[in-house]
Amino acid sequence: MASSPCGNSNFDSGLEIKTRSVEQTLIPLVSQITTLINHKDKPKKSERTLAAIHRVGQAVSVAVGRFVAVGEAIAAENQELKDEMGQACFEARRAGDTIAQLTDVGPAVPAPTDGRTSVFSDRTGMVKAARMLLSSVTKVLVLADRIVIKQIITSRNKVLVTLDHLERVSTFQEFVQIFSQFGNEMVEFAHLTGDRQNDLKDEKKKARMAAARAVLEKCTMMLLTASKTCLRHPDCESARINKDAVFHRMRCALEQVIEIVTEARSCGENKILPASIYNGIKDFKSSVECLRENLFSLSPQSVGGQLEVLVERTEDFTDSAYTSHEQRQAILGLCQLVRQDTQQLVHAWNEAQSVHAKEATEDMEVGILKTCQSVGDLKRELHKVAVSRASDLLKVHGEQLPLRALKAAGAEGNLEAVSEYARTFSEQKEQLVETCRLLGHVSGTEPLEITCVHAEETFHVIGPQIVSAAQTLALHPSSKIAKENLEVFCEAWESQLCDMALLLREINDVFEGRRGDKRPYLSLPRPGKLSANLKTAKAVKLDAEEQTSMAKLGLELRLLSSDVDVEVEKWEEQEHDIVRQSQSVASMAYNMYLFTRGEGLLKTTLDLFHQAEVLSEEGLQLCSSLRTFSTQLLDEEKSAVMTEMEKLVALCQLLQTGTKTPVQGKTATFQKVDSSIQTTRGILAVVLAVLPFCHKLNRKYKSERSSLGSPQDWRERQDASTPIKDDSALNGKNSNGFGVKSLEQHVAGLNLLESK
């Protein structure tokens, strides 16, 4: 077999691919050209095969020609990239032409040694051309990606200039005018950065970007009301403090976004994350387990040092005033147990070294197992403490008692009461800040740890802002603007509590072995594939205000879809139709939730409506599976399942009808979005109700049936698992094979540049 051009030795553009769009554009090209090269060592090809190979070569050349034309147009518009882009385009065109020439074969050329037929007359030339093509196309894509970065920087600069103007305005009329411009610029910036966030390959960068964008999203509304309050009450010190804090936080978030996209200061990584216990435990266990392979890879002193650093980090738990006596004693006891087990391991380790043992002795193996067991117990205890603390706090904050009291005292103009309730509220804020720090210790992944740090900072900043807004209202109790300002800051606080609840659930997912990641469900509309009613519709993007109003509804979708995932995990038969279809419905609902945040795969309202239509179809398939499932049930059980199924049918039909109903105008479109998400929420609620009931019944009837099932069932499974062989791949009949149509489609995908 010929060497593949996709290995590092064969394909090295000297450029790191940092985004999924570039990577996904290249993967099909790498795959198909690898297949093209590898076909030359196979036995004699028919005339039909040679014709197919010829068409492939021509298709590559034509597609690369179109691709290069776009690259050259980009170079003409961006002088700073003109030379580099021009050279890369020249190399790509030359490589495409070379491949076309080498695949332009007539009758097969016999090889002189073994009589086998080669498709190509110049094997070395084809491999060289393939390498050149992949390298140059990658370079064009990465250079084009710089344009995207430039767009984000330009957008940020526009926002900063307008932000400076907003900060200096002195009249309402001027403020309204400039804020309108600022809102449009922020919407543009939000879409650019949202696309970039979804495109990033590095999960840590993606988490940092999400944190910065969340700050900007919350601060935009706070900036509006804080500025209006300051204009209405220019001599109020608490109003000025409130406003200054919002502007400062927005500038910091804008700077963080630029650090990420330009990789300045290693994407902000010079700001080192607090040392987490989960990382400390992971490193310590790794060091201990390495002793099985090499007794001399580490020194006993270094392992002991690692342990002491780990124990020191647990002081965030044991020194906390909010940790109960029982929890503190449990943590201290487990730390002592880890120390004892480690000392026994070190003793056995020293003995093994003294007799020049080449591998871990039996005593060492026992010591390794005991040490890993005790440090695992410590990890579980810390997780339990952090999660239970967070759960309890969220329940307390769900009542919002101090917040309500603050608002009431402010509205009454009672400064003394505001000060009193502010102390209670500030204490709760400190508990939340500390709890986020503890969650960071047990988060389990670096992206979740970054999210914990963001939550900690958000509570730390918004808490005092709420107090200053309440003080402003107390000084001006009849001011509608001051009251509105306090409401907005309180809503931001409540939103962060909701985010913390999601974060807690994701940390639990990781700890329990469920990564909390959704299966990708790529049901986006494709050119020519949309329903007829959508073809003439205009795609609309929600503006910042509409996305804000959708956020709460979207959050309910997120929580319900997570609950469905939890129920799905309980099924032993993960390939059961009910499980598979429920998971698909939940995954599509999650995509719709991301849309409400301006993130994810759904970019416009057309995308959302198409997703809703596909979700309704999947829901109806689930209804069909429920009907089939009910046939094996007793009358009472069957009636219960059928009742839920009828609810689901009605909701799915309602969603399907709604998505197919054409609307005109922004208001009508927004109402259609709202209706689609409301109905989807209803569908998820029914799925969530029926899943555990079906699971219980399935287990019951499964235990009553024979473990082998009927011969008919067995035969059907055998038939379904038998692979179908097809020798027609070369003629384009197999979409996954080496078909001309497949390659043309893949290489034509290089037109991604046009969208960039």
PDB file of C-alpha atoms in Angstrom, residues 481-711:
ATOM      1  CA  ILE A 481     -35.669  54.095  36.473  1.00  0.00           C
ATOM      2  CA  ALA A 482     -33.924  53.304  39.778  1.00  0.00           C
ATOM      3  CA  LYS A 483     -36.494  50.580  40.461  1.00  0.00           C
ATOM      4  CA  GLU A 484     -36.037  49.110  36.980  1.00  0.00           C
ATOM      5  CA  ASN A 485     -32.257  49.178  37.473  1.00  0.00           C
ATOM      6  CA  LEU A 486     -32.479  47.152  40.697  1.00  0.00           C
ATOM      7  CA  GLU A 487     -34.798  44.637  38.983  1.00  0.00           C
ATOM      8  CA  VAL A 488     -32.301  44.113  36.156  1.00  0.00           C
ATOM      9  CA  PHE A 489     -29.419  43.423  38.567  1.00  0.00           C
ATOM     10  CA  CYS A 490     -31.602  41.035  40.572  1.00  0.00           C
ATOM     11  CA  GLU A 491     -32.526  39.192  37.353  1.00  0.00           C
ATOM     12  CA  ALA A 492     -28.827  38.853  36.503  1.00  0.00           C
ATOM     13  CA  TRP A 493     -28.280  37.353  39.967  1.00  0.00           C
ATOM     14  CA  GLU A 494     -31.137  34.883  39.501  1.00  0.00           C
ATOM     15  CA  SER A 495     -29.817  33.975  36.057  1.00  0.00           C
ATOM     16  CA  GLN A 496     -26.419  33.173  37.563  1.00  0.00           C
ATOM     17  CA  LEU A 497     -28.104  30.947  40.155  1.00  0.00           C
ATOM     18  CA  CYS A 498     -29.760  29.037  37.283  1.00  0.00           C
ATOM     19  CA  ASP A 499     -26.361  28.717  35.591  1.00  0.00           C
ATOM     20  CA  MET A 500     -24.940  27.390  38.858  1.00  0.00           C
ATOM     21  CA  ALA A 501     -27.668  24.723  39.006  1.00  0.00           C
ATOM     22  CA  LEU A 502     -26.692  23.592  35.492  1.00  0.00           C
ATOM     23  CA  LEU A 503     -23.019  23.639  36.442  1.00  0.00           C
ATOM     24  CA  LEU A 504     -23.734  21.467  39.478  1.00  0.00           C
ATOM     25  CA  ARG A 505     -25.562  18.956  37.305  1.00  0.00           C
ATOM     26  CA  GLU A 506     -22.690  18.807  34.801  1.00  0.00           C
ATOM     27  CA  ILE A 507     -20.129  18.274  37.594  1.00  0.00           C
ATOM     28  CA  ASN A 508     -22.250  15.376  38.852  1.00  0.00           C
ATOM     29  CA  ASP A 509     -22.452  13.973  35.310  1.00  0.00           C
ATOM     30  CA  VAL A 510     -18.664  13.944  35.039  1.00  0.00           C
ATOM     31  CA  PHE A 511     -18.225  12.404  38.490  1.00  0.00           C
ATOM     32  CA  GLU A 512     -20.704   9.630  37.716  1.00  0.00           C
ATOM     33  CA  GLY A 513     -19.096   8.876  34.356  1.00  0.00           C
ATOM     34  CA  ARG A 514     -21.650  10.718  32.219  1.00  0.00           C
ATOM     35  CA  ARG A 515     -19.701  13.434  30.466  1.00  0.00           C
ATOM     36  CA  GLY A 516     -22.785  15.594  30.181  1.00  0.00           C
ATOM     37  CA  ASP A 517     -22.048  16.104  26.469  1.00  0.00           C
ATOM     38  CA  LYS A 518     -24.897  15.901  23.984  1.00  0.00           C
ATOM     39  CA  ARG A 519     -24.663  13.623  20.986  1.00  0.00           C
ATOM     40  CA  PRO A 520     -24.353  15.828  17.928  1.00  0.00           C
ATOM     41  CA  TYR A 521     -27.607  15.897  16.004  1.00  0.00           C
ATOM     42  CA  LEU A 522     -26.910  17.523  12.660  1.00  0.00           C
ATOM     43  CA  SER A 523     -30.388  18.053  11.278  1.00  0.00           C
ATOM     44  CA  LEU A 524     -29.695  21.507   9.911  1.00  0.00           C
ATOM     45  CA  PRO A 525     -31.334  22.501   6.616  1.00  0.00           C
ATOM     46  CA  ARG A 526     -29.275  21.799   3.510  1.00  0.00           C
ATOM     47  CA  PRO A 527     -29.492  23.634   0.177  1.00  0.00           C
ATOM     48  CA  GLY A 528     -32.488  22.321  -1.739  1.00  0.00           C
ATOM     49  CA  LYS A 529     -33.667  20.188   1.179  1.00  0.00           C
ATOM     50  CA  LEU A 530     -35.932  22.648   2.997  1.00  0.00           C
ATOM     51  CA  SER A 531     -39.675  22.212   3.117  1.00  0.00           C
ATOM     52  CA  ALA A 532     -41.501  24.127   0.428  1.00  0.00           C
ATOM     53  CA  ASN A 533     -43.035  26.483   2.957  1.00  0.00           C
ATOM     54  CA  LEU A 534     -39.567  27.516   4.144  1.00  0.00           C
ATOM     55  CA  LYS A 535     -38.025  28.209   0.766  1.00  0.00           C
ATOM     56  CA  THR A 536     -39.477  31.668   0.397  1.00  0.00           C
ATOM     57  CA  ALA A 537     -39.230  32.565   4.078  1.00  0.00           C
ATOM     58  CA  LYS A 538     -36.626  35.026   5.211  1.00  0.00           C
ATOM     59  CA  ALA A 539     -34.028  33.857   7.730  1.00  0.00           C
ATOM     60  CA  VAL A 540     -34.006  36.049  10.820  1.00  0.00           C
ATOM     61  CA  LYS A 541     -31.557  36.318  13.713  1.00  0.00           C
ATOM     62  CA  LEU A 542     -32.955  37.291  17.089  1.00  0.00           C
ATOM     63  CA  ASP A 543     -31.594  40.528  18.496  1.00  0.00           C
ATOM     64  CA  ALA A 544     -30.169  40.870  22.013  1.00  0.00           C
ATOM     65  CA  GLU A 545     -33.492  41.854  23.618  1.00  0.00           C
ATOM     66  CA  GLU A 546     -35.374  38.937  22.038  1.00  0.00           C
ATOM     67  CA  GLN A 547     -32.666  36.475  23.059  1.00  0.00           C
ATOM     68  CA  THR A 548     -32.909  37.768  26.627  1.00  0.00           C
ATOM     69  CA  SER A 549     -36.668  37.191  26.731  1.00  0.00           C
ATOM     70  CA  MET A 550     -36.134  33.697  25.285  1.00  0.00           C
ATOM     71  CA  ALA A 551     -33.368  32.811  27.770  1.00  0.00           C
ATOM     72  CA  LYS A 552     -35.638  31.711  30.639  1.00  0.00           C
ATOM     73  CA  LEU A 553     -37.773  29.540  28.361  1.00  0.00           C
ATOM     74  CA  GLY A 554     -34.636  28.091  26.787  1.00  0.00           C
ATOM     75  CA  LEU A 555     -33.259  27.277  30.224  1.00  0.00           C
ATOM     76  CA  GLU A 556     -36.342  25.158  30.928  1.00  0.00           C
ATOM     77  CA  LEU A 557     -35.572  23.212  27.734  1.00  0.00           C
ATOM     78  CA  ARG A 558     -32.017  22.645  28.962  1.00  0.00           C
ATOM     79  CA  LEU A 559     -33.171  21.352  32.340  1.00  0.00           C
ATOM     80  CA  LEU A 560     -35.846  19.090  30.827  1.00  0.00           C
ATOM     81  CA  SER A 561     -33.451  17.678  28.199  1.00  0.00           C
ATOM     82  CA  SER A 562     -30.931  16.905  30.974  1.00  0.00           C
ATOM     83  CA  ASP A 563     -33.658  15.147  32.962  1.00  0.00           C
ATOM     84  CA  VAL A 564     -34.518  13.051  29.893  1.00  0.00           C
ATOM     85  CA  ASP A 565     -30.835  12.115  29.548  1.00  0.00           C
ATOM     86  CA  VAL A 566     -30.777  11.012  33.183  1.00  0.00           C
ATOM     87  CA  GLU A 567     -33.821   8.767  32.628  1.00  0.00           C
ATOM     88  CA  VAL A 568     -32.346   7.371  29.405  1.00  0.00           C
ATOM     89  CA  GLU A 569     -29.144   6.387  31.239  1.00  0.00           C
ATOM     90  CA  LYS A 570     -31.193   4.091  33.502  1.00  0.00           C
ATOM     91  CA  TRP A 571     -32.176   1.790  30.607  1.00  0.00           C
ATOM     92  CA  GLU A 572     -30.039  -1.322  30.162  1.00  0.00           C
ATOM     93  CA  GLU A 573     -31.050  -1.541  26.470  1.00  0.00           C
ATOM     94  CA  GLN A 574     -29.542   1.661  25.074  1.00  0.00           C
ATOM     95  CA  GLU A 575     -30.530   0.686  21.516  1.00  0.00           C
ATOM     96  CA  HIS A 576     -34.219   0.295  22.390  1.00  0.00           C
ATOM     97  CA  ASP A 577     -36.340   2.401  20.018  1.00  0.00           C
ATOM     98  CA  ILE A 578     -37.931   4.338  22.890  1.00  0.00           C
ATOM     99  CA  VAL A 579     -34.492   5.163  24.327  1.00  0.00           C
ATOM    100  CA  ARG A 580     -32.959   6.124  20.998  1.00  0.00           C
ATOM    101  CA  GLN A 581     -35.863   8.330  19.932  1.00  0.00           C
ATOM    102  CA  SER A 582     -36.193   9.999  23.347  1.00  0.00           C
ATOM    103  CA  GLN A 583     -32.489  10.803  23.255  1.00  0.00           C
ATOM    104  CA  SER A 584     -32.824  12.300  19.770  1.00  0.00           C
ATOM    105  CA  VAL A 585     -35.737  14.483  20.889  1.00  0.00           C
ATOM    106  CA  ALA A 586     -33.743  15.673  23.931  1.00  0.00           C
ATOM    107  CA  SER A 587     -30.678  16.374  21.788  1.00  0.00           C
ATOM    108  CA  MET A 588     -32.673  18.488  19.320  1.00  0.00           C
ATOM    109  CA  ALA A 589     -34.330  20.347  22.196  1.00  0.00           C
ATOM    110  CA  TYR A 590     -30.834  21.083  23.535  1.00  0.00           C
ATOM    111  CA  ASN A 591     -29.920  22.601  20.156  1.00  0.00           C
ATOM    112  CA  MET A 592     -32.984  24.835  20.481  1.00  0.00           C
ATOM    113  CA  TYR A 593     -31.859  25.849  23.978  1.00  0.00           C
ATOM    114  CA  LEU A 594     -28.469  26.879  22.558  1.00  0.00           C
ATOM    115  CA  PHE A 595     -30.290  28.958  19.931  1.00  0.00           C
ATOM    116  CA  THR A 596     -31.923  31.010  22.712  1.00  0.00           C
ATOM    117  CA  ARG A 597     -28.400  31.866  23.914  1.00  0.00           C
ATOM    118  CA  GLY A 598     -27.166  32.817  20.448  1.00  0.00           C
ATOM    119  CA  GLU A 599     -24.910  29.735  20.356  1.00  0.00           C
ATOM    120  CA  GLY A 600     -24.792  26.296  18.780  1.00  0.00           C
ATOM    121  CA  LEU A 601     -25.585  24.963  15.328  1.00  0.00           C
ATOM    122  CA  LEU A 602     -28.887  26.808  14.815  1.00  0.00           C
ATOM    123  CA  LYS A 603     -28.030  30.300  13.577  1.00  0.00           C
ATOM    124  CA  THR A 604     -31.310  31.700  12.232  1.00  0.00           C
ATOM    125  CA  THR A 605     -35.027  31.277  12.857  1.00  0.00           C
ATOM    126  CA  LEU A 606     -35.234  29.114   9.716  1.00  0.00           C
ATOM    127  CA  ASP A 607     -32.738  26.729  11.294  1.00  0.00           C
ATOM    128  CA  LEU A 608     -34.823  26.678  14.468  1.00  0.00           C
ATOM    129  CA  PHE A 609     -38.083  25.962  12.634  1.00  0.00           C
ATOM    130  CA  HIS A 610     -36.467  23.193  10.612  1.00  0.00           C
ATOM    131  CA  GLN A 611     -35.071  21.677  13.813  1.00  0.00           C
ATOM    132  CA  ALA A 612     -38.526  21.874  15.420  1.00  0.00           C
ATOM    133  CA  GLU A 613     -40.067  20.151  12.386  1.00  0.00           C
ATOM    134  CA  VAL A 614     -37.525  17.320  12.541  1.00  0.00           C
ATOM    135  CA  LEU A 615     -38.093  17.061  16.321  1.00  0.00           C
ATOM    136  CA  SER A 616     -41.845  16.691  15.765  1.00  0.00           C
ATOM    137  CA  GLU A 617     -41.218  13.905  13.239  1.00  0.00           C
ATOM    138  CA  GLU A 618     -38.938  12.114  15.707  1.00  0.00           C
ATOM    139  CA  GLY A 619     -41.603  12.590  18.396  1.00  0.00           C
ATOM    140  CA  LEU A 620     -44.193  10.937  16.164  1.00  0.00           C
ATOM    141  CA  GLN A 621     -41.781   8.042  15.598  1.00  0.00           C
ATOM    142  CA  LEU A 622     -41.524   7.760  19.373  1.00  0.00           C
ATOM    143  CA  CYS A 623     -45.339   7.609  19.532  1.00  0.00           C
ATOM    144  CA  SER A 624     -45.259   4.713  17.082  1.00  0.00           C
ATOM    145  CA  SER A 625     -42.690   2.906  19.275  1.00  0.00           C
ATOM    146  CA  LEU A 626     -44.836   3.516  22.366  1.00  0.00           C
ATOM    147  CA  ARG A 627     -47.866   2.071  20.569  1.00  0.00           C
ATOM    148  CA  THR A 628     -45.869  -1.058  19.648  1.00  0.00           C
ATOM    149  CA  PHE A 629     -44.535  -1.315  23.194  1.00  0.00           C
ATOM    150  CA  SER A 630     -48.056  -1.083  24.644  1.00  0.00           C
ATOM    151  CA  THR A 631     -49.226  -4.205  22.780  1.00  0.00           C
ATOM    152  CA  GLN A 632     -47.434  -6.424  25.317  1.00  0.00           C
ATOM    153  CA  LEU A 633     -48.987  -4.676  28.341  1.00  0.00           C
ATOM    154  CA  LEU A 634     -51.999  -5.419  30.504  1.00  0.00           C
ATOM    155  CA  ASP A 635     -55.090  -3.287  29.957  1.00  0.00           C
ATOM    156  CA  GLU A 636     -54.463  -0.853  32.824  1.00  0.00           C
ATOM    157  CA  GLU A 637     -50.800  -0.387  31.954  1.00  0.00           C
ATOM    158  CA  LYS A 638     -51.604  -0.095  28.260  1.00  0.00           C
ATOM    159  CA  SER A 639     -54.184   2.584  28.975  1.00  0.00           C
ATOM    160  CA  ALA A 640     -51.665   4.655  30.936  1.00  0.00           C
ATOM    161  CA  VAL A 641     -49.063   4.486  28.146  1.00  0.00           C
ATOM    162  CA  MET A 642     -51.641   5.245  25.451  1.00  0.00           C
ATOM    163  CA  THR A 643     -52.884   8.295  27.377  1.00  0.00           C
ATOM    164  CA  GLU A 644     -49.372   9.786  27.427  1.00  0.00           C
ATOM    165  CA  MET A 645     -48.848   8.786  23.797  1.00  0.00           C
ATOM    166  CA  GLU A 646     -51.996  10.674  22.746  1.00  0.00           C
ATOM    167  CA  LYS A 647     -50.731  13.805  24.523  1.00  0.00           C
ATOM    168  CA  LEU A 648     -47.423  13.425  22.684  1.00  0.00           C
ATOM    169  CA  VAL A 649     -49.139  12.977  19.301  1.00  0.00           C
ATOM    170  CA  ALA A 650     -51.195  16.132  19.822  1.00  0.00           C
ATOM    171  CA  LEU A 651     -48.157  18.203  20.801  1.00  0.00           C
ATOM    172  CA  CYS A 652     -46.025  16.890  17.907  1.00  0.00           C
ATOM    173  CA  GLN A 653     -48.782  17.645  15.408  1.00  0.00           C
ATOM    174  CA  LEU A 654     -49.191  21.110  16.926  1.00  0.00           C
ATOM    175  CA  LEU A 655     -45.450  21.735  16.568  1.00  0.00           C
ATOM    176  CA  GLN A 656     -45.421  20.430  13.007  1.00  0.00           C
ATOM    177  CA  THR A 657     -48.362  22.629  12.020  1.00  0.00           C
ATOM    178  CA  GLY A 658     -46.811  25.672  13.679  1.00  0.00           C
ATOM    179  CA  THR A 659     -43.455  25.303  11.929  1.00  0.00           C
ATOM    180  CA  LYS A 660     -45.146  24.940   8.532  1.00  0.00           C
ATOM    181  CA  THR A 661     -47.313  28.033   8.995  1.00  0.00           C
ATOM    182  CA  PRO A 662     -45.736  30.946   7.058  1.00  0.00           C
ATOM    183  CA  VAL A 663     -45.382  34.259   8.896  1.00  0.00           C
ATOM    184  CA  GLN A 664     -44.374  37.755   7.835  1.00  0.00           C
ATOM    185  CA  GLY A 665     -42.666  40.402   9.905  1.00  0.00           C
ATOM    186  CA  LYS A 666     -40.333  40.358  12.860  1.00  0.00           C
ATOM    187  CA  THR A 667     -43.034  40.312  15.561  1.00  0.00           C
ATOM    188  CA  ALA A 668     -44.845  37.360  13.994  1.00  0.00           C
ATOM    189  CA  THR A 669     -41.557  35.493  13.572  1.00  0.00           C
ATOM    190  CA  PHE A 670     -40.673  36.065  17.209  1.00  0.00           C
ATOM    191  CA  GLN A 671     -44.105  34.780  18.286  1.00  0.00           C
ATOM    192  CA  LYS A 672     -43.588  31.689  16.134  1.00  0.00           C
ATOM    193  CA  VAL A 673     -40.200  31.086  17.816  1.00  0.00           C
ATOM    194  CA  ASP A 674     -41.821  31.463  21.237  1.00  0.00           C
ATOM    195  CA  SER A 675     -44.643  29.062  20.316  1.00  0.00           C
ATOM    196  CA  SER A 676     -42.218  26.467  18.907  1.00  0.00           C
ATOM    197  CA  ILE A 677     -40.118  26.470  22.082  1.00  0.00           C
ATOM    198  CA  GLN A 678     -43.207  26.366  24.332  1.00  0.00           C
ATOM    199  CA  THR A 679     -44.551  23.331  22.459  1.00  0.00           C
ATOM    200  CA  THR A 680     -41.146  21.635  22.521  1.00  0.00           C
ATOM    201  CA  ARG A 681     -41.095  22.135  26.285  1.00  0.00           C
ATOM    202  CA  GLY A 682     -44.472  20.356  26.478  1.00  0.00           C
ATOM    203  CA  ILE A 683     -43.151  17.465  24.375  1.00  0.00           C
ATOM    204  CA  LEU A 684     -40.144  17.029  26.673  1.00  0.00           C
ATOM    205  CA  ALA A 685     -42.393  17.069  29.744  1.00  0.00           C
ATOM    206  CA  VAL A 686     -44.480  14.189  28.315  1.00  0.00           C
ATOM    207  CA  VAL A 687     -41.352  12.227  27.307  1.00  0.00           C
ATOM    208  CA  LEU A 688     -39.982  12.720  30.818  1.00  0.00           C
ATOM    209  CA  ALA A 689     -43.230  11.391  32.312  1.00  0.00           C
ATOM    210  CA  VAL A 690     -43.481   8.304  30.102  1.00  0.00           C
ATOM    211  CA  LEU A 691     -39.800   7.197  30.134  1.00  0.00           C
ATOM    212  CA  PRO A 692     -39.530   5.957  33.755  1.00  0.00           C
ATOM    213  CA  PHE A 693     -42.924   4.245  33.521  1.00  0.00           C
ATOM    214  CA  CYS A 694     -41.906   2.389  30.342  1.00  0.00           C
ATOM    215  CA  HIS A 695     -38.540   1.513  31.877  1.00  0.00           C
ATOM    216  CA  LYS A 696     -40.253  -0.050  34.885  1.00  0.00           C
ATOM    217  CA  LEU A 697     -42.644  -2.030  32.671  1.00  0.00           C
ATOM    218  CA  ASN A 698     -39.870  -3.106  30.308  1.00  0.00           C
ATOM    219  CA  ARG A 699     -37.821  -4.530  33.185  1.00  0.00           C
ATOM    220  CA  LYS A 700     -40.887  -6.277  34.563  1.00  0.00           C
ATOM    221  CA  TYR A 701     -41.811  -8.011  31.298  1.00  0.00           C
ATOM    222  CA  LYS A 702     -38.219  -8.691  30.363  1.00  0.00           C
ATOM    223  CA  SER A 703     -37.731 -10.702  33.569  1.00  0.00           C
ATOM    224  CA  GLU A 704     -40.853 -12.719  32.773  1.00  0.00           C
ATOM    225  CA  ARG A 705     -39.751 -13.627  29.264  1.00  0.00           C
ATOM    226  CA  SER A 706     -37.228 -16.262  28.311  1.00  0.00           C
ATOM    227  CA  SER A 707     -33.719 -14.837  28.193  1.00  0.00           C
ATOM    228  CA  LEU A 708     -33.213 -16.119  24.621  1.00  0.00           C
ATOM    229  CA  GLY A 709     -36.469 -14.759  23.216  1.00  0.00           C
ATOM    230  CA  SER A 710     -38.377 -16.350  20.359  1.00  0.00           C
ATOM    231  CA  PRO A 711     -36.663 -17.959  17.349  1.00  0.00           C
TER     232      PRO A 711
END
